[in-house]
CSV table of C-alpha atoms (C1' of nucleotides) in Angstrom, one decimal:
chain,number,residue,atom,x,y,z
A,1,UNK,CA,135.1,-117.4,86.8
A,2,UNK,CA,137.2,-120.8,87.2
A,3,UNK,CA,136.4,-124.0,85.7
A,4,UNK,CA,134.3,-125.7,88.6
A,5,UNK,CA,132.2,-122.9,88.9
A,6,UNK,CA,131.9,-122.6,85.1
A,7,UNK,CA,130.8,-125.9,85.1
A,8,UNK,CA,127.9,-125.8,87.5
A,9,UNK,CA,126.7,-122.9,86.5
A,10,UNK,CA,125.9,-124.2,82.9
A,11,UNK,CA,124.6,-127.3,84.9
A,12,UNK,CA,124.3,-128.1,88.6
A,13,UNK,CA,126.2,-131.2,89.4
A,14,UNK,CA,126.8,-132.8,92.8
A,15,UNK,CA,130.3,-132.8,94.5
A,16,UNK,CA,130.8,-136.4,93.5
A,17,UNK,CA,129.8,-136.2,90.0
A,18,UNK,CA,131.7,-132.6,89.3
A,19,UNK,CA,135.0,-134.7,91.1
A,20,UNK,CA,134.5,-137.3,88.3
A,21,UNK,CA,134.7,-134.8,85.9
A,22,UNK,CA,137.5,-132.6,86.7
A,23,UNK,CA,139.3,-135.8,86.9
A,24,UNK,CA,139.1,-136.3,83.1
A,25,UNK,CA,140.6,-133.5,82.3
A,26,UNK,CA,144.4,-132.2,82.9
A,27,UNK,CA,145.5,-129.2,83.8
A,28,UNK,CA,148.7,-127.4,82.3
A,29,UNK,CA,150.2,-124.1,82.0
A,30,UNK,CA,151.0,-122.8,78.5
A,31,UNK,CA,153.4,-119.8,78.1
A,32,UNK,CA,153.2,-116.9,76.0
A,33,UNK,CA,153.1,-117.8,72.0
A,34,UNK,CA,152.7,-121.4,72.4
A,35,UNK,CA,150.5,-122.9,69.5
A,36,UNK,CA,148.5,-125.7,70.4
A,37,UNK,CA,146.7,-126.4,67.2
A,38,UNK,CA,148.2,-126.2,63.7
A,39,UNK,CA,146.3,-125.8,60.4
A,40,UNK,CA,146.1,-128.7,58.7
A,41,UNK,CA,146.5,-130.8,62.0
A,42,UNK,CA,143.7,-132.4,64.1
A,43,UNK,CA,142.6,-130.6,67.4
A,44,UNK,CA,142.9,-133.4,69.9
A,45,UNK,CA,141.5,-131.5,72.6
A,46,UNK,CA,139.1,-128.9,74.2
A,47,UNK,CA,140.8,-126.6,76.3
A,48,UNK,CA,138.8,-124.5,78.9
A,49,UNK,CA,141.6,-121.4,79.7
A,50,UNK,CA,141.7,-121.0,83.4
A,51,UNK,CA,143.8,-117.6,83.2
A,52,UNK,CA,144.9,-116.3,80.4
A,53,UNK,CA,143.6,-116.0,76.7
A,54,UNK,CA,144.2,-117.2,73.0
A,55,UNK,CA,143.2,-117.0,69.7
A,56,UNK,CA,142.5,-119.1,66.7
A,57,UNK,CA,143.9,-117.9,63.0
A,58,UNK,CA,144.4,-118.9,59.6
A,59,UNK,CA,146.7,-117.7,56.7
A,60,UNK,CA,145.3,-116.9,53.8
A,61,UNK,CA,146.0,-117.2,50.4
A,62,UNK,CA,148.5,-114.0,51.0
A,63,UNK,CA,150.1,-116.1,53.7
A,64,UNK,CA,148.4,-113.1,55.5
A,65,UNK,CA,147.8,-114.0,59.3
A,66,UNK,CA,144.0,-113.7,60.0
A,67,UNK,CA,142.4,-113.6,63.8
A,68,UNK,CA,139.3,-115.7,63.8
A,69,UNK,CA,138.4,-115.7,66.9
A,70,UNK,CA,139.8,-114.8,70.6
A,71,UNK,CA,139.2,-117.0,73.8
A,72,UNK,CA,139.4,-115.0,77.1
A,73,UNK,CA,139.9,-115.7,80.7
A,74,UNK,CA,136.5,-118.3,81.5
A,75,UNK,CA,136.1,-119.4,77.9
A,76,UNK,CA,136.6,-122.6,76.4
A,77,UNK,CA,138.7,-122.9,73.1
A,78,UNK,CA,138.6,-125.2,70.7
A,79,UNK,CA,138.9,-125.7,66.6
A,80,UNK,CA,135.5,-126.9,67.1
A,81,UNK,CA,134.9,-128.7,64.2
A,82,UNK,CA,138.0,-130.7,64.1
A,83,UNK,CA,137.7,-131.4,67.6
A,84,UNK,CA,134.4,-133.1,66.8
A,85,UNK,CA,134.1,-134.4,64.0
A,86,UNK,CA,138.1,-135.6,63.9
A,87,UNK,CA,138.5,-133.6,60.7
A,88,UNK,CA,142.0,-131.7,60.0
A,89,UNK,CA,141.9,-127.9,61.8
A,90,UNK,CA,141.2,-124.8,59.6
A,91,UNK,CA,142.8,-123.2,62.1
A,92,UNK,CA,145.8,-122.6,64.4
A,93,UNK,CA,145.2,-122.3,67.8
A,94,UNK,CA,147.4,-120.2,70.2
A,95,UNK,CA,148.4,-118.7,73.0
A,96,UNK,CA,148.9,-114.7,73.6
A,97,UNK,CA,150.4,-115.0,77.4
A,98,UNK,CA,151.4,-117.2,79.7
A,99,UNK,CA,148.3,-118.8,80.8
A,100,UNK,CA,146.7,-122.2,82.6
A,101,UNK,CA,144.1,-124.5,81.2
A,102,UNK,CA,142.5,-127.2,81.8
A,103,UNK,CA,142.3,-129.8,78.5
A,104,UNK,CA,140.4,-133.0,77.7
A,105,UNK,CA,140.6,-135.6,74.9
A,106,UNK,CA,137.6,-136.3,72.5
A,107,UNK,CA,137.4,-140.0,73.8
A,108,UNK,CA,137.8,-139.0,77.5
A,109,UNK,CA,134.7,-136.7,76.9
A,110,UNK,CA,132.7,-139.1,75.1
A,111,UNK,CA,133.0,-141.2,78.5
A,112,UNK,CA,132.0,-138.8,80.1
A,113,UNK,CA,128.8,-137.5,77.6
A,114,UNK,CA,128.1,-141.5,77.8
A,115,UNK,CA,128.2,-141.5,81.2
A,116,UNK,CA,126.3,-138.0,82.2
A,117,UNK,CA,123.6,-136.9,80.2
A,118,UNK,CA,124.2,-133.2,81.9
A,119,UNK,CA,127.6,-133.5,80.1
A,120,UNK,CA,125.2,-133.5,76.7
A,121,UNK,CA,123.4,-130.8,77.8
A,122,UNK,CA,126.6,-129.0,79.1
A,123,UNK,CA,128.1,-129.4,75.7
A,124,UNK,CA,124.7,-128.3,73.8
A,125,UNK,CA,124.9,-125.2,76.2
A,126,UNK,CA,128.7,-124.2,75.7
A,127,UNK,CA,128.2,-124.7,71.6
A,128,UNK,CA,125.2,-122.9,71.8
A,129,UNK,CA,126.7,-120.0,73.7
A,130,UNK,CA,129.5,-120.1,70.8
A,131,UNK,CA,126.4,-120.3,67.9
A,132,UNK,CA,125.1,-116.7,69.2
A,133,UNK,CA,128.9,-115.4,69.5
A,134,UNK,CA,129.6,-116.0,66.0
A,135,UNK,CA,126.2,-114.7,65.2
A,136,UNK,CA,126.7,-111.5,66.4
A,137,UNK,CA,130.2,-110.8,65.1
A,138,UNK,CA,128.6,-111.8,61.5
A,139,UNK,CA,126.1,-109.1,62.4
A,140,UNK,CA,128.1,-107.0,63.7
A,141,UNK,CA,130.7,-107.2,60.8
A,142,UNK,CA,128.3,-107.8,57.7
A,143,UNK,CA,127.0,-104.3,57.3
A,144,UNK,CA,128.8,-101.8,59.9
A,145,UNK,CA,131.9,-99.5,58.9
A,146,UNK,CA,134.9,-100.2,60.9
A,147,UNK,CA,134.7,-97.4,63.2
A,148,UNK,CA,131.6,-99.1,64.1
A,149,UNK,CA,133.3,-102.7,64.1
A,150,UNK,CA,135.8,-100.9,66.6
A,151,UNK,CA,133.4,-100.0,68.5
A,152,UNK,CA,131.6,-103.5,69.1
A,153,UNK,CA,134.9,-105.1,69.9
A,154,UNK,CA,135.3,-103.0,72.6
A,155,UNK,CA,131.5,-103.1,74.0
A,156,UNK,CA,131.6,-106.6,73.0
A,157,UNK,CA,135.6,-108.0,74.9
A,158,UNK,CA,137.0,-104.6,76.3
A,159,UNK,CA,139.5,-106.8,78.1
A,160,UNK,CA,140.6,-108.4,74.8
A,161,UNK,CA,140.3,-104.8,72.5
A,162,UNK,CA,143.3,-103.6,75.0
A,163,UNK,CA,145.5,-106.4,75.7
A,164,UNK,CA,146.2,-107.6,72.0
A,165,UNK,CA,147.8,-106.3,69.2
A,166,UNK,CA,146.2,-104.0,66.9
A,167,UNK,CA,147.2,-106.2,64.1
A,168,UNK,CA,145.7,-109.4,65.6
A,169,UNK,CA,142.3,-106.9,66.4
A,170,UNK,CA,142.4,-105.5,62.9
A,171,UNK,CA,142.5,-108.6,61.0
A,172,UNK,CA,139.5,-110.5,63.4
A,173,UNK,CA,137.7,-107.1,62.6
A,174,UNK,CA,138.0,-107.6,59.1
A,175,UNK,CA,140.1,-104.6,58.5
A,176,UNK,CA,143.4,-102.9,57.6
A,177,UNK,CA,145.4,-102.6,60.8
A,178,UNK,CA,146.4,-98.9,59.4
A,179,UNK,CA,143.0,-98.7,59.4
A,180,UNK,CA,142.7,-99.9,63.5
A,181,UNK,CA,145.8,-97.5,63.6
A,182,UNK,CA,143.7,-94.4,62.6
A,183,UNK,CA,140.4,-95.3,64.3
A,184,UNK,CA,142.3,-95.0,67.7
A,185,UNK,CA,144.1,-92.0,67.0
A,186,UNK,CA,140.9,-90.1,66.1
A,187,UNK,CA,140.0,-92.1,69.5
A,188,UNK,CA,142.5,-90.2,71.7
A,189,UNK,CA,143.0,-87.3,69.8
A,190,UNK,CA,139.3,-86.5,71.1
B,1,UNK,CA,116.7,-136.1,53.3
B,2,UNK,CA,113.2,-136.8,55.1
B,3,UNK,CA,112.7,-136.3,59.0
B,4,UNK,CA,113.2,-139.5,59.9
B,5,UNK,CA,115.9,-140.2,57.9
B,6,UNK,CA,117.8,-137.1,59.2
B,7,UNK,CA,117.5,-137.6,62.6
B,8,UNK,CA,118.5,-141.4,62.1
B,9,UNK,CA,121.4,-140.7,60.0
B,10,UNK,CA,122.6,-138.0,62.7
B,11,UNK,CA,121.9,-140.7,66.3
B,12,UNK,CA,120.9,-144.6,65.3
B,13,UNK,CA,117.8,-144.0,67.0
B,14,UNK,CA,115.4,-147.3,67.3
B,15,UNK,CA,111.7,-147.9,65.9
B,16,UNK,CA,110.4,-147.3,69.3
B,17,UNK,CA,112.6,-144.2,70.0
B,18,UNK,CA,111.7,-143.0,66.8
B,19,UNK,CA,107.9,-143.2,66.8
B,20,UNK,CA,108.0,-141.4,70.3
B,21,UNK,CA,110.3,-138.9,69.5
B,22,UNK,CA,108.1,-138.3,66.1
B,23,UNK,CA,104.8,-138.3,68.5
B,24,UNK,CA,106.2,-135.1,69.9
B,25,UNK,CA,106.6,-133.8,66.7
B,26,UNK,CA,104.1,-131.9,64.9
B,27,UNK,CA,103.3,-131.5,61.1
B,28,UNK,CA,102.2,-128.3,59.5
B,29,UNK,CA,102.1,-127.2,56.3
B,30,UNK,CA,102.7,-123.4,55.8
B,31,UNK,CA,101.8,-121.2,53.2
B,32,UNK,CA,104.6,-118.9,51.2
B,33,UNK,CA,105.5,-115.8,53.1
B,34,UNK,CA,103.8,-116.7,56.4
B,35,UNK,CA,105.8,-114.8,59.1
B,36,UNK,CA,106.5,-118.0,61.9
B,37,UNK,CA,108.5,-115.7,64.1
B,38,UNK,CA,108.5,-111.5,64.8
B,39,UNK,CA,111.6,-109.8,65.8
B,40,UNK,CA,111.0,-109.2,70.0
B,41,UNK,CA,108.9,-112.1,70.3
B,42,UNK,CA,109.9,-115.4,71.4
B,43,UNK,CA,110.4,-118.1,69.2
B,44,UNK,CA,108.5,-120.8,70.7
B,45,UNK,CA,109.1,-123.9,68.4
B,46,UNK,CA,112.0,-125.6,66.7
B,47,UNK,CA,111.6,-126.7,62.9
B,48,UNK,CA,112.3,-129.0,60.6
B,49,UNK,CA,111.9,-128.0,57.1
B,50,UNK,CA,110.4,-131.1,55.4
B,51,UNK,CA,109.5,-129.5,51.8
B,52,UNK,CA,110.2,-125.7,51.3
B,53,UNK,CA,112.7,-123.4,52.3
B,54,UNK,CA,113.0,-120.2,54.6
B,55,UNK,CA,115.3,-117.2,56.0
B,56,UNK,CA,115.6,-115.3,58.9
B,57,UNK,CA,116.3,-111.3,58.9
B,58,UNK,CA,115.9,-108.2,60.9
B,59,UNK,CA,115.5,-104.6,60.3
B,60,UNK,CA,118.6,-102.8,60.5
B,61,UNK,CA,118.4,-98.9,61.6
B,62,UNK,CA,117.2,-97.4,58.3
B,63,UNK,CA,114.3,-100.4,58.4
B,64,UNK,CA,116.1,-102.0,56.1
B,65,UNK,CA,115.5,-106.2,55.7
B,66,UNK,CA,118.6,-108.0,56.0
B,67,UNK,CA,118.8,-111.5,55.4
B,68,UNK,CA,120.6,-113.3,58.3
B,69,UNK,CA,119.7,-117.0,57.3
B,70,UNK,CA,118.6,-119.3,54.6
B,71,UNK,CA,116.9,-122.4,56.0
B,72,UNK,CA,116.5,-125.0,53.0
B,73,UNK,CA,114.9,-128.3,52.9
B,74,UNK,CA,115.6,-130.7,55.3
B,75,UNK,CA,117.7,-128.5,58.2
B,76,UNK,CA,116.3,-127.2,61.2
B,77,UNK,CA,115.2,-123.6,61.4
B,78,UNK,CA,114.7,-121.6,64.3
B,79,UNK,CA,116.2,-118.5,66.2
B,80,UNK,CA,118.0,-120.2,67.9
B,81,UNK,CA,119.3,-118.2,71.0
B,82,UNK,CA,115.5,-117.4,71.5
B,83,UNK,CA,114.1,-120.5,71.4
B,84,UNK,CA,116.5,-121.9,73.7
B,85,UNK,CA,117.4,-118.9,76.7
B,86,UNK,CA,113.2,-117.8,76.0
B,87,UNK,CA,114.6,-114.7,75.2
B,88,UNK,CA,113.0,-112.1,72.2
B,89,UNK,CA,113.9,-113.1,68.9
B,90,UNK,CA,116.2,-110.4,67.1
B,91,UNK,CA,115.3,-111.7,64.0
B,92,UNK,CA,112.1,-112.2,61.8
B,93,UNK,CA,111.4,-116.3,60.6
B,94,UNK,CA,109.5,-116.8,57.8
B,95,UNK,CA,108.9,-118.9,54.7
B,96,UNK,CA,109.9,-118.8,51.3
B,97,UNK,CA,107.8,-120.8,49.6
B,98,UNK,CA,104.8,-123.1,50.7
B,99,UNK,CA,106.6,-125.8,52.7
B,100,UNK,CA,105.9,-128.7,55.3
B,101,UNK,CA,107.5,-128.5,58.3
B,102,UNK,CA,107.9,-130.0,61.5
B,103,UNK,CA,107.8,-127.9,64.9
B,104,UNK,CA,108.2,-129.2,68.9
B,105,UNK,CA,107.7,-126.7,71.5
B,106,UNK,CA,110.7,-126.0,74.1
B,107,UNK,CA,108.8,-127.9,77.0
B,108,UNK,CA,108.2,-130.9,74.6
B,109,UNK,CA,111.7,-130.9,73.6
B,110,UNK,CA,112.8,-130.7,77.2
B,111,UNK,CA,110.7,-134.2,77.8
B,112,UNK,CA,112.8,-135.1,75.1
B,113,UNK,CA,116.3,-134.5,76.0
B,114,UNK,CA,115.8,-135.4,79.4
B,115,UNK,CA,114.2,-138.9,78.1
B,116,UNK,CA,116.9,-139.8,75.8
B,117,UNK,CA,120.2,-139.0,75.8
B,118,UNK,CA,120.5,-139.5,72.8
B,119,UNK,CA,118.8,-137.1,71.7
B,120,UNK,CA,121.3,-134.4,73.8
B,121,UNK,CA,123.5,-135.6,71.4
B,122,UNK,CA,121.5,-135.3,68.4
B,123,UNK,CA,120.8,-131.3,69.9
B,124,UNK,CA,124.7,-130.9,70.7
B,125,UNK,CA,125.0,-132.3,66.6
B,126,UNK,CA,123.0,-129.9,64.9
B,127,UNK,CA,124.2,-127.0,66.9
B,128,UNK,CA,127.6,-127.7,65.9
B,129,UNK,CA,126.6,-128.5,62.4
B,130,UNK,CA,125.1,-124.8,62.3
B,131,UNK,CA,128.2,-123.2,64.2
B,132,UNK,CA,130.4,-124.9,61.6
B,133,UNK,CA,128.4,-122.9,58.9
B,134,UNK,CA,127.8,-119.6,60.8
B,135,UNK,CA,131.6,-119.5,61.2
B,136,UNK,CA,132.1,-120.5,57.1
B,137,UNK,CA,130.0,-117.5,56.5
B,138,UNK,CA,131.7,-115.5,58.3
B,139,UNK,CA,135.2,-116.2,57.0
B,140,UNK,CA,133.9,-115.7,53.8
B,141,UNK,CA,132.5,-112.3,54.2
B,142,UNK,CA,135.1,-111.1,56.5
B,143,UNK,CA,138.0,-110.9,53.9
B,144,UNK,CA,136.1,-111.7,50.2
B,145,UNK,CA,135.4,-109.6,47.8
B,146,UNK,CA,131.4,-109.2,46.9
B,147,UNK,CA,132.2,-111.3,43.9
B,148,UNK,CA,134.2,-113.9,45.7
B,149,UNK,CA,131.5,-114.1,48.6
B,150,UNK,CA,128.7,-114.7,45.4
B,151,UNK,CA,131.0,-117.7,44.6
B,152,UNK,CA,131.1,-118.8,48.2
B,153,UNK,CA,126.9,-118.7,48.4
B,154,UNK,CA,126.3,-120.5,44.8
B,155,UNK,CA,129.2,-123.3,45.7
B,156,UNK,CA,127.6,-123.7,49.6
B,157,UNK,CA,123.7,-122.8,48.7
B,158,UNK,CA,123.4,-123.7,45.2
B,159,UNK,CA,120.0,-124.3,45.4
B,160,UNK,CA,118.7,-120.8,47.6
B,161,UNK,CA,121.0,-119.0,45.4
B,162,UNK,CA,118.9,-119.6,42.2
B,163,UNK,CA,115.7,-119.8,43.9
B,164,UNK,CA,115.8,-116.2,46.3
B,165,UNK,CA,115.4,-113.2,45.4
B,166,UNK,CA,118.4,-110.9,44.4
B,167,UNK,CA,117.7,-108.2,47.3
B,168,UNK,CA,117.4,-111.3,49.7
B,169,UNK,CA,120.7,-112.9,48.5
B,170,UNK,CA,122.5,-109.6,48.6
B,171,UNK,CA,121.5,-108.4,52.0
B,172,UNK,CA,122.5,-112.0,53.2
B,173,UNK,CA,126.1,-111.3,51.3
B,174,UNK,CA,126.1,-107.9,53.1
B,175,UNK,CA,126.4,-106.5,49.6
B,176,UNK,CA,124.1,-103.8,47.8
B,177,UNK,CA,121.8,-105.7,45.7
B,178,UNK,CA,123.0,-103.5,42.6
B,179,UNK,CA,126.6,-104.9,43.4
B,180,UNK,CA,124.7,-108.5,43.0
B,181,UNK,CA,123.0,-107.4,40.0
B,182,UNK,CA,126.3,-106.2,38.4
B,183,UNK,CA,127.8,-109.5,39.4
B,184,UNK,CA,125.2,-111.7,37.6
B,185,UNK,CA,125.2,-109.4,34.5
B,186,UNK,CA,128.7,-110.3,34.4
B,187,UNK,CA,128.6,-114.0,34.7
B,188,UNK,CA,125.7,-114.1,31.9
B,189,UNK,CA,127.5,-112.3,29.6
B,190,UNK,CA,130.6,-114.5,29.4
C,1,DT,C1',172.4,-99.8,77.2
C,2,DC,C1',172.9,-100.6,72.5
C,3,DG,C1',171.4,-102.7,68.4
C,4,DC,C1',167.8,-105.4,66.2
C,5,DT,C1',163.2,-106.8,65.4
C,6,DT,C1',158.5,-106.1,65.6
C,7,DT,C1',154.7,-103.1,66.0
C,8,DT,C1',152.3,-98.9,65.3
C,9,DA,C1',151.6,-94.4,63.0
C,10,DT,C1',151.1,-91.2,59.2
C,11,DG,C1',150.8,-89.6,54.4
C,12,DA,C1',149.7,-90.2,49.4
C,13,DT,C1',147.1,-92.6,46.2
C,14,DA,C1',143.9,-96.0,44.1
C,15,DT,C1',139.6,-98.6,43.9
C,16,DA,C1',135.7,-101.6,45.2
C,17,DG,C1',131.6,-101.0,46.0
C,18,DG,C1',128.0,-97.8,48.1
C,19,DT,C1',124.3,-94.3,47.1
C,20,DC,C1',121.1,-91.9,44.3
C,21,DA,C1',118.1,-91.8,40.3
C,22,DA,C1',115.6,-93.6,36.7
C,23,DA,C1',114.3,-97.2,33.3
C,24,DA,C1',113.2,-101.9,32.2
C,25,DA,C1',111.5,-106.3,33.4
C,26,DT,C1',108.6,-109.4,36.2
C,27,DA,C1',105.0,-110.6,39.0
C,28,DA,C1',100.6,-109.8,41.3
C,29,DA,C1',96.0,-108.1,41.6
C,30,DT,C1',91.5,-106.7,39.9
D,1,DA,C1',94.0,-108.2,29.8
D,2,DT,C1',95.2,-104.0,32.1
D,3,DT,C1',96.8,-101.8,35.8
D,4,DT,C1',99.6,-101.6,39.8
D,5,DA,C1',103.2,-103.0,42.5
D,6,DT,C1',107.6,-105.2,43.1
D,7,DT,C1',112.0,-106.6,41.6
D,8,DT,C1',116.0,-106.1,38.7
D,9,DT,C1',119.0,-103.5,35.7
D,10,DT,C1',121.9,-99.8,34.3
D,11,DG,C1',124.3,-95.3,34.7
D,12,DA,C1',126.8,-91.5,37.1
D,13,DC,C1',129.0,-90.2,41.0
D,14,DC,C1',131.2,-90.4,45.6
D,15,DT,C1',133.3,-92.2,49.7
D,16,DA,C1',135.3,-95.4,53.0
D,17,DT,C1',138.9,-98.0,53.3
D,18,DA,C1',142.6,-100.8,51.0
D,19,DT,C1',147.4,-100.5,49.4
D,20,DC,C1',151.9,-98.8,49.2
D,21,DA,C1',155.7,-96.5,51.2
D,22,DT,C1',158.2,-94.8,55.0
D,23,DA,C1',158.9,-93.1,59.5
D,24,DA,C1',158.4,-93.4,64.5
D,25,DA,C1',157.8,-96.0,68.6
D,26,DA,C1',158.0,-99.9,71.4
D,27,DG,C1',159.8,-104.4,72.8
D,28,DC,C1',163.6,-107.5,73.5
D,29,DG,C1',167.9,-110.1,73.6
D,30,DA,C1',172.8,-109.9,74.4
DNA sequence: TCGCTTTTATGATATAGGTCAAAAATAAAT
DNA sequence: ATTTATTTTTGACCTATATCATAAAAGCGA
């Protein structure tokens, strides 16, 4: 689904008022392995990825590069809580392939959320869809073994569980990627 | 922090605003261990824990109670993808201990939004606020071990993790609560 | 197409923490 | 104040998965 119809679906807005809106934002395209975000550094803006995907990761006290999260085709993508509240990213932010996005400053959406109360509600609505997200990876993750974790990923983003490397999959599933490695050999060996 | 004072602290709200917004409110004290929300029903009301404290959890496959969240004094509670897409709740609500809380129905909270702005914002705030700690949670459980996620809960929850029961706490850590046990006989020993 | 780098697969071994069982301690009920 | 129920502790044992090591495969630049 593009951006437009992303946007109304969330909220209906008329022609003029969903021209206004596009016309804060800019669209670029990224290629492949592009980071847009560095730990440490503030996420200036919320991207909405047009084509394409990315992820956000951290390293961790091993220097050990961990997947937090992936953004597909449709999504928007974001180190949410720097972007908000202006405070340095947990995260890096990146690109996996060539993609196209459209990307907005905090201040040029504040104008907006001052100037469209639907933009409040459309941001309540995209964080909220995020809030449930999160929820059900924690659930999915907290208590299930990782043939099981497998499994969710790919009921949960098939799209994603193919297209990315089984280390980047492995570490966002919270497991060894030899781990990942023998899941999917039992997997086709079947 | 008081109701007022939280929702002031969060949008500069002003006397009149207030006392309306308040007037939609309603106050109810509940006693310890009330159930406020089954799994498969739909949580009807947002609250605001005043005095007291409270957890969501489900029943996993074997019927077991897992803790999914602690609710302590003065944060909102609620299941919140229910409440908001009237969908059945996945997850039990109920309270700890006898507390005060504050509750608005969906269709009040509508009036709400669509009267003030501001308070779109002060929705698109607390959601964030919870994402923020859903996603803390997560990172700590995806890569800790149980001892290092028991540090994570007493530096973020200091005050739930002295005042909740061990199985509670443990289930919430996705450890067995005989890890947790082990854990604490550790620390008192030292 | 060849060499170089990165990713994935496979085997051997170690261990954190789960499960099962039963006792001890606390809390609740009559 | 006793009994009953619930929660926590402790021990013995076991298993899923991490770690370490190395080989195979795939991807990529010159």
């Amino acid at each position: 689904m593009n951006f437009t119809d992303t946007l109304t679906a969330l909220v209906p807005f008329s022609d003029d008022e969903l021209n206004d809106i596009l016309n804060h934002f800019t669209m670029k395209s990224v290629p492949k392995n592009e980071t847009l975000v560095h730990q440490g550094k503030i996420c200036k803006y919320l991207y909405f990825i047009e084509q394409g995907m990315g992820r956000s990761y951290y390293l961790n006290d091993n220097q050990k590069d961990i997947t937090q999260w992936f953004f597909g085709t449709g999504k928007f993508m974001s180190s949410a809580d720097s972007f908000f509240q202006k405070k340095p990213s947990l995260y890096y932010l990146e690109v996996l392939e060539d993609s196209i996005v459209y990307l907005i400053s905090k201040e040029k959406l504040d104008v907006l959320f001052a100037k469209y109360p639907k933009m409040e509600k459309l941001g309540r609505l995209v964080i909220t869809e995020m809030l449930t997200n999160v929820v059900n990876k924690l659930n999915a993750i907290q208590f299930q073994t990782a043939r099981e974790r497998y499994d969710y990923m790919l009921a949960e983003f098939p799209d994603i569980a193919y297209q990315v490397s089984l280390g980047h999959i492995a570490s966002y599933l919270g497991m060894a990627q030899e781990t990942l490695s023998r899941i999917r050999s039992q997997d086709s060996s079947n």
